[in-house]
Amino acid sequence: MVWILLALLANGIISFAYTVSTTPETTNLWAMLATTFVFYLGITQTGIIFSAFMRIAKSEWGKLFSRIGEILTLSFIPVAFATFIIIYLGGTEHLFYWAKPALDAAHGGHEATGAAHHISPWLTKDLFLWRTIISMALFYFFSYLYFSNARVEEKGHPGINLESRLNVLAGIVMFFYVMTNTNTAWDFGMMIIQHWESTIFPPYYWVGNVFAGVSFLFIFGAWALKKYVRINLRNEKETLDYMGLMLMGFTLLWVYMLWSQHIVLWYGDIPALTVPVVKTMTGNYSWAFFIMLFALFIIPFIALLYRKVKLSLTALTAVAYIICVGVWINRYLMVMPVFSDGSAYTFFSWTGIALILGGLSAMLVSFFAFLKLFPNVTITTYAEKHGDH
């Protein structure tokens, strides 16, 4: 399995590098890489947030997945920084109108000579680099502190009461999660569109990340628990029920955030704000928008109304897969319509598919490499109770 993942990862890297080096116009390719980056970054960063949620809520069932989530977050650190640096070095001038003022006319209809005077001091290449590096570094630093303290608690060292410290660290990790994801939402969602802004967009982005992250954690966690500690979730009906309820909650929260994002822009009716959003719902992108709506609201909402679905590992896994696909489409609609009219269908190209599978492979290979490098790290902190499954 690992060799297959490595082959898919190598294919993604080679396909992208070759296509970028041989294609005259590469903006769509960089947009596809940015889409892949923000999608997998959001999923992996949510892993430790699930653990923090479960700790603050004092959830017992959540302990089954918490350690897996922590490893997903920490193991992805090298990939997260490396991919961002690649985008910064090669794609900044293709993705961000403000990085190359001479191209402003193509993005906003302004004269190139005058557009530069309207660019905010926030929009500079150096500041883009350092605010992203620093915000991610702070998030990962406190994530590691949380993880290492949880490991101390797990070992049960006498005379050390870590519960209050871990509760504080859980809150700090959530704060920096919001901070770094707000920064990502601004840069890869708002700052690629000239004069477009939305106060609700960052929370809308966070919720999508948590929605996809929890869904992926359930899919991968079910497999990992069975492989590493022989816990079969088919026998854990209470856990399945709780996970189903959580996914239903995020379904409702996501559609509320979608409504909040769009209704404010619709009432304001300011062309500079509404035109970019309308483009994601019409023309060549209309099919993607409606598939997203079905995948993130209609299908999970109807399916999770039924207790039989929530108590079935197969059915709940299928719903979680659909949610992950829906959030990927959401990220695609966040980035791609800015640069393309949608007629090219970049994600159906060999390079597009290679990037999607390569990103998934990078995430899984990082997880397995982490377990190899740190064999003493347990896959779950709640396995002793389930050893007979």
PDB file of C-alpha atoms in Angstrom, residues 59-310:
ATOM      1  CA  SER A  59     -16.014  13.261  25.581  1.00  0.00           C
ATOM      2  CA  GLU A  60     -15.043   9.633  26.102  1.00  0.00           C
ATOM      3  CA  TRP A  61     -16.029   8.360  22.656  1.00  0.00           C
ATOM      4  CA  GLY A  62     -13.918  11.036  21.005  1.00  0.00           C
ATOM      5  CA  LYS A  63     -10.760   9.571  22.551  1.00  0.00           C
ATOM      6  CA  LEU A  64     -10.955   6.786  19.973  1.00  0.00           C
ATOM      7  CA  PHE A  65     -10.126   9.288  17.219  1.00  0.00           C
ATOM      8  CA  SER A  66      -8.233  12.020  19.095  1.00  0.00           C
ATOM      9  CA  ARG A  67      -4.719  10.614  18.792  1.00  0.00           C
ATOM     10  CA  ILE A  68      -5.208   9.842  15.095  1.00  0.00           C
ATOM     11  CA  GLY A  69      -6.273  13.455  14.588  1.00  0.00           C
ATOM     12  CA  GLU A  70      -3.226  14.752  16.449  1.00  0.00           C
ATOM     13  CA  ILE A  71      -0.900  12.639  14.292  1.00  0.00           C
ATOM     14  CA  LEU A  72      -2.618  13.790  11.082  1.00  0.00           C
ATOM     15  CA  THR A  73      -1.915  17.389  12.068  1.00  0.00           C
ATOM     16  CA  LEU A  74       1.688  17.019  13.185  1.00  0.00           C
ATOM     17  CA  SER A  75       2.800  14.597  10.478  1.00  0.00           C
ATOM     18  CA  PHE A  76       1.686  17.000   7.734  1.00  0.00           C
ATOM     19  CA  ILE A  77       3.927  19.857   8.923  1.00  0.00           C
ATOM     20  CA  PRO A  78       6.752  19.290   6.365  1.00  0.00           C
ATOM     21  CA  VAL A  79       4.264  18.960   3.494  1.00  0.00           C
ATOM     22  CA  ALA A  80       2.366  22.081   4.578  1.00  0.00           C
ATOM     23  CA  PHE A  81       5.447  24.304   4.655  1.00  0.00           C
ATOM     24  CA  ALA A  82       7.038  22.784   1.541  1.00  0.00           C
ATOM     25  CA  THR A  83       3.886  23.192  -0.549  1.00  0.00           C
ATOM     26  CA  PHE A  84       3.385  26.768   0.584  1.00  0.00           C
ATOM     27  CA  ILE A  85       6.990  27.650  -0.291  1.00  0.00           C
ATOM     28  CA  ILE A  86       6.502  26.142  -3.766  1.00  0.00           C
ATOM     29  CA  ILE A  87       3.354  28.231  -4.262  1.00  0.00           C
ATOM     30  CA  TYR A  88       5.126  31.329  -2.955  1.00  0.00           C
ATOM     31  CA  LEU A  89       8.183  30.938  -5.158  1.00  0.00           C
ATOM     32  CA  GLY A  90       6.457  29.849  -8.342  1.00  0.00           C
ATOM     33  CA  GLY A  91       2.814  30.805  -8.174  1.00  0.00           C
ATOM     34  CA  THR A  92       2.492  34.129  -6.363  1.00  0.00           C
ATOM     35  CA  GLU A  93       2.539  36.278  -9.498  1.00  0.00           C
ATOM     36  CA  HIS A  94       0.068  33.932 -11.207  1.00  0.00           C
ATOM     37  CA  LEU A  95      -2.425  33.790  -8.321  1.00  0.00           C
ATOM     38  CA  PHE A  96      -2.334  37.247  -6.748  1.00  0.00           C
ATOM     39  CA  TYR A  97      -3.068  40.339  -8.819  1.00  0.00           C
ATOM     40  CA  TRP A  98      -1.285  42.536  -6.296  1.00  0.00           C
ATOM     41  CA  ALA A  99       1.989  40.606  -6.646  1.00  0.00           C
ATOM     42  CA  LYS A 100       2.454  41.942 -10.168  1.00  0.00           C
ATOM     43  CA  PRO A 101       0.757  45.359 -10.562  1.00  0.00           C
ATOM     44  CA  ALA A 102       1.384  45.360 -14.316  1.00  0.00           C
ATOM     45  CA  LEU A 103      -1.220  42.595 -14.580  1.00  0.00           C
ATOM     46  CA  ASP A 104      -3.908  44.464 -12.638  1.00  0.00           C
ATOM     47  CA  ALA A 105      -5.766  45.458 -15.779  1.00  0.00           C
ATOM     48  CA  ALA A 106      -6.448  41.804 -16.547  1.00  0.00           C
ATOM     49  CA  HIS A 107      -8.013  41.278 -13.138  1.00  0.00           C
ATOM     50  CA  GLY A 108      -9.981  44.367 -12.388  1.00  0.00           C
ATOM     51  CA  GLY A 109     -10.306  46.406 -15.531  1.00  0.00           C
ATOM     52  CA  HIS A 110      -8.078  49.190 -14.166  1.00  0.00           C
ATOM     53  CA  GLU A 111      -5.159  50.746 -15.897  1.00  0.00           C
ATOM     54  CA  ALA A 112      -1.963  49.107 -14.769  1.00  0.00           C
ATOM     55  CA  THR A 113      -0.291  52.391 -13.932  1.00  0.00           C
ATOM     56  CA  GLY A 114      -3.070  53.526 -11.626  1.00  0.00           C
ATOM     57  CA  ALA A 115      -3.987  50.227 -10.038  1.00  0.00           C
ATOM     58  CA  ALA A 116      -0.776  50.040  -8.060  1.00  0.00           C
ATOM     59  CA  HIS A 117      -1.773  53.119  -6.051  1.00  0.00           C
ATOM     60  CA  HIS A 118      -4.833  51.288  -4.689  1.00  0.00           C
ATOM     61  CA  ILE A 119      -2.995  48.225  -3.398  1.00  0.00           C
ATOM     62  CA  SER A 120      -3.074  47.915   0.397  1.00  0.00           C
ATOM     63  CA  PRO A 121       0.226  47.729   2.321  1.00  0.00           C
ATOM     64  CA  TRP A 122      -1.087  44.354   3.553  1.00  0.00           C
ATOM     65  CA  LEU A 123      -0.719  43.008   0.013  1.00  0.00           C
ATOM     66  CA  THR A 124       3.011  42.561  -0.430  1.00  0.00           C
ATOM     67  CA  LYS A 125       4.961  39.415  -1.229  1.00  0.00           C
ATOM     68  CA  ASP A 126       7.164  39.672   1.857  1.00  0.00           C
ATOM     69  CA  LEU A 127       4.226  40.145   4.202  1.00  0.00           C
ATOM     70  CA  PHE A 128       2.341  37.308   2.480  1.00  0.00           C
ATOM     71  CA  LEU A 129       5.304  35.013   3.119  1.00  0.00           C
ATOM     72  CA  TRP A 130       5.933  35.912   6.723  1.00  0.00           C
ATOM     73  CA  ARG A 131       2.352  36.160   7.947  1.00  0.00           C
ATOM     74  CA  THR A 132       1.681  32.681   6.556  1.00  0.00           C
ATOM     75  CA  ILE A 133       4.901  31.147   7.891  1.00  0.00           C
ATOM     76  CA  ILE A 134       4.501  32.726  11.332  1.00  0.00           C
ATOM     77  CA  SER A 135       0.794  31.914  11.734  1.00  0.00           C
ATOM     78  CA  MET A 136       1.311  28.283  10.695  1.00  0.00           C
ATOM     79  CA  ALA A 137       4.422  27.975  12.886  1.00  0.00           C
ATOM     80  CA  LEU A 138       2.526  29.240  15.937  1.00  0.00           C
ATOM     81  CA  PHE A 139      -0.353  26.846  15.292  1.00  0.00           C
ATOM     82  CA  TYR A 140       1.959  23.859  14.871  1.00  0.00           C
ATOM     83  CA  PHE A 141       4.112  24.853  17.864  1.00  0.00           C
ATOM     84  CA  PHE A 142       1.153  24.884  20.250  1.00  0.00           C
ATOM     85  CA  SER A 143      -0.237  21.762  18.595  1.00  0.00           C
ATOM     86  CA  TYR A 144       3.016  19.996  19.431  1.00  0.00           C
ATOM     87  CA  LEU A 145       2.894  21.289  23.020  1.00  0.00           C
ATOM     88  CA  TYR A 146      -0.644  19.954  23.335  1.00  0.00           C
ATOM     89  CA  PHE A 147       0.373  16.593  21.865  1.00  0.00           C
ATOM     90  CA  SER A 148       3.489  16.214  24.035  1.00  0.00           C
ATOM     91  CA  ASN A 149       1.569  17.064  27.212  1.00  0.00           C
ATOM     92  CA  ALA A 150      -1.152  14.598  26.250  1.00  0.00           C
ATOM     93  CA  ARG A 151       1.564  11.956  25.883  1.00  0.00           C
ATOM     94  CA  VAL A 152       2.816  12.738  29.402  1.00  0.00           C
ATOM     95  CA  GLU A 153      -0.729  12.394  30.732  1.00  0.00           C
ATOM     96  CA  GLU A 154      -1.135   9.118  28.866  1.00  0.00           C
ATOM     97  CA  LYS A 155       2.002   7.687  30.510  1.00  0.00           C
ATOM     98  CA  GLY A 156       0.476   8.498  33.897  1.00  0.00           C
ATOM     99  CA  HIS A 157       3.513  10.058  35.573  1.00  0.00           C
ATOM    100  CA  PRO A 158       2.813  10.227  39.321  1.00  0.00           C
ATOM    101  CA  GLY A 159       2.358  13.583  40.959  1.00  0.00           C
ATOM    102  CA  ILE A 160       1.690  15.418  37.717  1.00  0.00           C
ATOM    103  CA  ASN A 161      -1.780  16.808  37.134  1.00  0.00           C
ATOM    104  CA  LEU A 162      -1.950  17.879  33.515  1.00  0.00           C
ATOM    105  CA  GLU A 163      -5.683  18.148  33.007  1.00  0.00           C
ATOM    106  CA  SER A 164      -5.952  21.893  33.589  1.00  0.00           C
ATOM    107  CA  ARG A 165      -2.825  22.559  31.500  1.00  0.00           C
ATOM    108  CA  LEU A 166      -4.203  20.483  28.630  1.00  0.00           C
ATOM    109  CA  ASN A 167      -7.532  22.296  28.793  1.00  0.00           C
ATOM    110  CA  VAL A 168      -5.705  25.622  28.492  1.00  0.00           C
ATOM    111  CA  LEU A 169      -3.546  24.319  25.644  1.00  0.00           C
ATOM    112  CA  ALA A 170      -6.653  23.019  23.871  1.00  0.00           C
ATOM    113  CA  GLY A 171      -8.090  26.535  23.949  1.00  0.00           C
ATOM    114  CA  ILE A 172      -4.818  28.038  22.708  1.00  0.00           C
ATOM    115  CA  VAL A 173      -4.617  25.531  19.843  1.00  0.00           C
ATOM    116  CA  MET A 174      -8.174  26.429  18.804  1.00  0.00           C
ATOM    117  CA  PHE A 175      -7.303  30.136  18.909  1.00  0.00           C
ATOM    118  CA  PHE A 176      -4.312  29.695  16.608  1.00  0.00           C
ATOM    119  CA  TYR A 177      -6.336  27.387  14.369  1.00  0.00           C
ATOM    120  CA  VAL A 178      -8.787  30.237  13.855  1.00  0.00           C
ATOM    121  CA  MET A 179      -5.949  32.700  13.334  1.00  0.00           C
ATOM    122  CA  THR A 180      -4.031  30.688  10.734  1.00  0.00           C
ATOM    123  CA  ASN A 181      -7.191  29.629   8.892  1.00  0.00           C
ATOM    124  CA  THR A 182      -8.429  33.205   8.837  1.00  0.00           C
ATOM    125  CA  ASN A 183      -5.137  34.146   7.232  1.00  0.00           C
ATOM    126  CA  THR A 184      -5.502  31.325   4.677  1.00  0.00           C
ATOM    127  CA  ALA A 185      -9.097  32.350   3.934  1.00  0.00           C
ATOM    128  CA  TRP A 186      -8.043  35.955   3.396  1.00  0.00           C
ATOM    129  CA  ASP A 187      -5.113  35.134   1.128  1.00  0.00           C
ATOM    130  CA  PHE A 188      -6.483  32.247  -0.937  1.00  0.00           C
ATOM    131  CA  GLY A 189     -10.151  33.236  -0.885  1.00  0.00           C
ATOM    132  CA  MET A 190     -10.403  37.026  -0.718  1.00  0.00           C
ATOM    133  CA  MET A 191      -7.048  38.498  -1.734  1.00  0.00           C
ATOM    134  CA  ILE A 192      -7.081  36.787  -5.132  1.00  0.00           C
ATOM    135  CA  ILE A 193     -10.084  38.944  -6.138  1.00  0.00           C
ATOM    136  CA  GLN A 194      -9.557  42.662  -6.512  1.00  0.00           C
ATOM    137  CA  HIS A 195     -11.704  44.781  -4.159  1.00  0.00           C
ATOM    138  CA  TRP A 196     -13.663  41.753  -2.865  1.00  0.00           C
ATOM    139  CA  GLU A 197     -14.303  41.394   0.854  1.00  0.00           C
ATOM    140  CA  SER A 198     -16.631  39.489   3.149  1.00  0.00           C
ATOM    141  CA  THR A 199     -16.606  39.550   6.942  1.00  0.00           C
ATOM    142  CA  ILE A 200     -18.313  36.160   7.174  1.00  0.00           C
ATOM    143  CA  PHE A 201     -15.984  34.416   4.724  1.00  0.00           C
ATOM    144  CA  PRO A 202     -13.279  33.295   7.211  1.00  0.00           C
ATOM    145  CA  PRO A 203     -15.803  31.595   9.582  1.00  0.00           C
ATOM    146  CA  TYR A 204     -17.455  30.025   6.521  1.00  0.00           C
ATOM    147  CA  TYR A 205     -14.020  28.700   5.567  1.00  0.00           C
ATOM    148  CA  TRP A 206     -13.268  27.342   9.089  1.00  0.00           C
ATOM    149  CA  VAL A 207     -16.555  25.485   9.245  1.00  0.00           C
ATOM    150  CA  GLY A 208     -15.868  23.845   5.887  1.00  0.00           C
ATOM    151  CA  ASN A 209     -12.463  22.718   7.134  1.00  0.00           C
ATOM    152  CA  VAL A 210     -13.899  21.206  10.304  1.00  0.00           C
ATOM    153  CA  PHE A 211     -16.713  19.560   8.330  1.00  0.00           C
ATOM    154  CA  ALA A 212     -14.273  17.863   5.934  1.00  0.00           C
ATOM    155  CA  GLY A 213     -11.682  17.216   8.640  1.00  0.00           C
ATOM    156  CA  VAL A 214     -14.073  15.358  10.939  1.00  0.00           C
ATOM    157  CA  SER A 215     -15.455  13.386   7.988  1.00  0.00           C
ATOM    158  CA  PHE A 216     -11.993  12.322   6.842  1.00  0.00           C
ATOM    159  CA  LEU A 217     -10.931  11.547  10.411  1.00  0.00           C
ATOM    160  CA  PHE A 218     -13.891   9.180  10.718  1.00  0.00           C
ATOM    161  CA  ILE A 219     -13.126   7.452   7.393  1.00  0.00           C
ATOM    162  CA  PHE A 220      -9.420   7.048   8.058  1.00  0.00           C
ATOM    163  CA  GLY A 221      -9.871   6.447  11.780  1.00  0.00           C
ATOM    164  CA  ALA A 222     -12.222   3.519  11.185  1.00  0.00           C
ATOM    165  CA  TRP A 223      -9.555   1.864   9.036  1.00  0.00           C
ATOM    166  CA  ALA A 224      -6.630   2.711  11.362  1.00  0.00           C
ATOM    167  CA  LEU A 225      -8.391   1.521  14.523  1.00  0.00           C
ATOM    168  CA  LYS A 226      -9.178  -1.826  12.936  1.00  0.00           C
ATOM    169  CA  LYS A 227      -5.657  -2.268  11.540  1.00  0.00           C
ATOM    170  CA  TYR A 228      -3.572  -1.147  14.505  1.00  0.00           C
ATOM    171  CA  VAL A 229      -5.621  -1.951  17.628  1.00  0.00           C
ATOM    172  CA  ARG A 230      -8.291  -4.357  16.308  1.00  0.00           C
ATOM    173  CA  ILE A 231     -11.210  -2.074  17.152  1.00  0.00           C
ATOM    174  CA  ASN A 232     -14.036  -2.686  14.700  1.00  0.00           C
ATOM    175  CA  LEU A 233     -16.357   0.300  14.663  1.00  0.00           C
ATOM    176  CA  ARG A 234     -19.180  -1.921  13.436  1.00  0.00           C
ATOM    177  CA  ASN A 235     -19.415  -3.042  17.054  1.00  0.00           C
ATOM    178  CA  GLU A 236     -19.261   0.502  18.446  1.00  0.00           C
ATOM    179  CA  LYS A 237     -22.848   1.573  17.875  1.00  0.00           C
ATOM    180  CA  GLU A 238     -22.712   4.374  20.426  1.00  0.00           C
ATOM    181  CA  THR A 239     -19.620   5.844  18.762  1.00  0.00           C
ATOM    182  CA  LEU A 240     -21.250   5.648  15.334  1.00  0.00           C
ATOM    183  CA  ASP A 241     -24.364   7.349  16.682  1.00  0.00           C
ATOM    184  CA  TYR A 242     -22.343  10.187  18.216  1.00  0.00           C
ATOM    185  CA  MET A 243     -20.334  10.658  15.026  1.00  0.00           C
ATOM    186  CA  GLY A 244     -23.532  10.721  12.977  1.00  0.00           C
ATOM    187  CA  LEU A 245     -24.968  13.383  15.275  1.00  0.00           C
ATOM    188  CA  MET A 246     -21.780  15.424  14.967  1.00  0.00           C
ATOM    189  CA  LEU A 247     -21.875  15.266  11.169  1.00  0.00           C
ATOM    190  CA  MET A 248     -25.523  16.312  11.216  1.00  0.00           C
ATOM    191  CA  GLY A 249     -24.608  19.262  13.412  1.00  0.00           C
ATOM    192  CA  PHE A 250     -21.878  20.365  11.022  1.00  0.00           C
ATOM    193  CA  THR A 251     -24.236  19.887   8.072  1.00  0.00           C
ATOM    194  CA  LEU A 252     -26.646  22.391   9.595  1.00  0.00           C
ATOM    195  CA  LEU A 253     -23.853  24.735  10.653  1.00  0.00           C
ATOM    196  CA  TRP A 254     -22.295  24.676   7.180  1.00  0.00           C
ATOM    197  CA  VAL A 255     -25.549  25.484   5.363  1.00  0.00           C
ATOM    198  CA  TYR A 256     -26.178  28.285   7.868  1.00  0.00           C
ATOM    199  CA  MET A 257     -22.737  29.735   7.090  1.00  0.00           C
ATOM    200  CA  LEU A 258     -23.394  29.363   3.349  1.00  0.00           C
ATOM    201  CA  TRP A 259     -26.656  31.259   3.747  1.00  0.00           C
ATOM    202  CA  SER A 260     -25.008  33.944   5.887  1.00  0.00           C
ATOM    203  CA  GLN A 261     -22.209  34.383   3.348  1.00  0.00           C
ATOM    204  CA  HIS A 262     -24.552  34.802   0.378  1.00  0.00           C
ATOM    205  CA  ILE A 263     -27.538  36.654   1.873  1.00  0.00           C
ATOM    206  CA  VAL A 264     -25.421  39.601   3.052  1.00  0.00           C
ATOM    207  CA  LEU A 265     -23.865  40.020  -0.395  1.00  0.00           C
ATOM    208  CA  TRP A 266     -27.243  39.646  -2.084  1.00  0.00           C
ATOM    209  CA  TYR A 267     -28.874  42.338   0.072  1.00  0.00           C
ATOM    210  CA  GLY A 268     -25.920  44.692  -0.370  1.00  0.00           C
ATOM    211  CA  ASP A 269     -26.111  44.233  -4.159  1.00  0.00           C
ATOM    212  CA  ILE A 270     -22.699  45.789  -4.742  1.00  0.00           C
ATOM    213  CA  PRO A 271     -21.422  44.534  -8.131  1.00  0.00           C
ATOM    214  CA  ALA A 272     -17.795  44.315  -6.985  1.00  0.00           C
ATOM    215  CA  LEU A 273     -18.912  41.902  -4.242  1.00  0.00           C
ATOM    216  CA  THR A 274     -21.708  39.980  -5.951  1.00  0.00           C
ATOM    217  CA  VAL A 275     -20.190  39.313  -9.391  1.00  0.00           C
ATOM    218  CA  PRO A 276     -17.395  36.981  -8.132  1.00  0.00           C
ATOM    219  CA  VAL A 277     -19.915  34.987  -6.061  1.00  0.00           C
ATOM    220  CA  VAL A 278     -22.481  34.751  -8.868  1.00  0.00           C
ATOM    221  CA  LYS A 279     -19.747  33.406 -11.149  1.00  0.00           C
ATOM    222  CA  THR A 280     -19.301  30.397  -8.840  1.00  0.00           C
ATOM    223  CA  MET A 281     -22.993  29.494  -9.215  1.00  0.00           C
ATOM    224  CA  THR A 282     -23.623  30.104 -12.910  1.00  0.00           C
ATOM    225  CA  GLY A 283     -22.245  29.260 -16.342  1.00  0.00           C
ATOM    226  CA  ASN A 284     -19.715  26.455 -16.481  1.00  0.00           C
ATOM    227  CA  TYR A 285     -19.572  26.339 -12.677  1.00  0.00           C
ATOM    228  CA  SER A 286     -23.305  25.880 -12.041  1.00  0.00           C
ATOM    229  CA  TRP A 287     -23.079  22.077 -12.073  1.00  0.00           C
ATOM    230  CA  ALA A 288     -20.244  22.154  -9.511  1.00  0.00           C
ATOM    231  CA  PHE A 289     -22.205  24.481  -7.230  1.00  0.00           C
ATOM    232  CA  PHE A 290     -25.284  22.255  -7.220  1.00  0.00           C
ATOM    233  CA  ILE A 291     -23.232  19.090  -6.692  1.00  0.00           C
ATOM    234  CA  MET A 292     -21.605  20.857  -3.735  1.00  0.00           C
ATOM    235  CA  LEU A 293     -25.022  21.785  -2.352  1.00  0.00           C
ATOM    236  CA  PHE A 294     -26.229  18.187  -2.624  1.00  0.00           C
ATOM    237  CA  ALA A 295     -22.999  16.790  -1.156  1.00  0.00           C
ATOM    238  CA  LEU A 296     -22.792  19.151   1.808  1.00  0.00           C
ATOM    239  CA  PHE A 297     -26.439  19.655   2.701  1.00  0.00           C
ATOM    240  CA  ILE A 298     -29.177  17.713   0.936  1.00  0.00           C
ATOM    241  CA  ILE A 299     -27.620  14.222   0.969  1.00  0.00           C
ATOM    242  CA  PRO A 300     -26.115  14.269   4.494  1.00  0.00           C
ATOM    243  CA  PHE A 301     -29.149  16.033   5.976  1.00  0.00           C
ATOM    244  CA  ILE A 302     -31.630  13.495   4.603  1.00  0.00           C
ATOM    245  CA  ALA A 303     -29.375  10.481   5.236  1.00  0.00           C
ATOM    246  CA  LEU A 304     -28.507  11.413   8.814  1.00  0.00           C
ATOM    247  CA  LEU A 305     -32.161  11.820   9.754  1.00  0.00           C
ATOM    248  CA  TYR A 306     -32.302   8.013   9.806  1.00  0.00           C
ATOM    249  CA  ARG A 307     -30.867   6.234  12.814  1.00  0.00           C
ATOM    250  CA  LYS A 308     -30.089   3.169  10.684  1.00  0.00           C
ATOM    251  CA  VAL A 309     -27.669   5.260   8.653  1.00  0.00           C
ATOM    252  CA  LYS A 310     -25.949   6.612  11.759  1.00  0.00           C
TER     253      LYS A 310
END
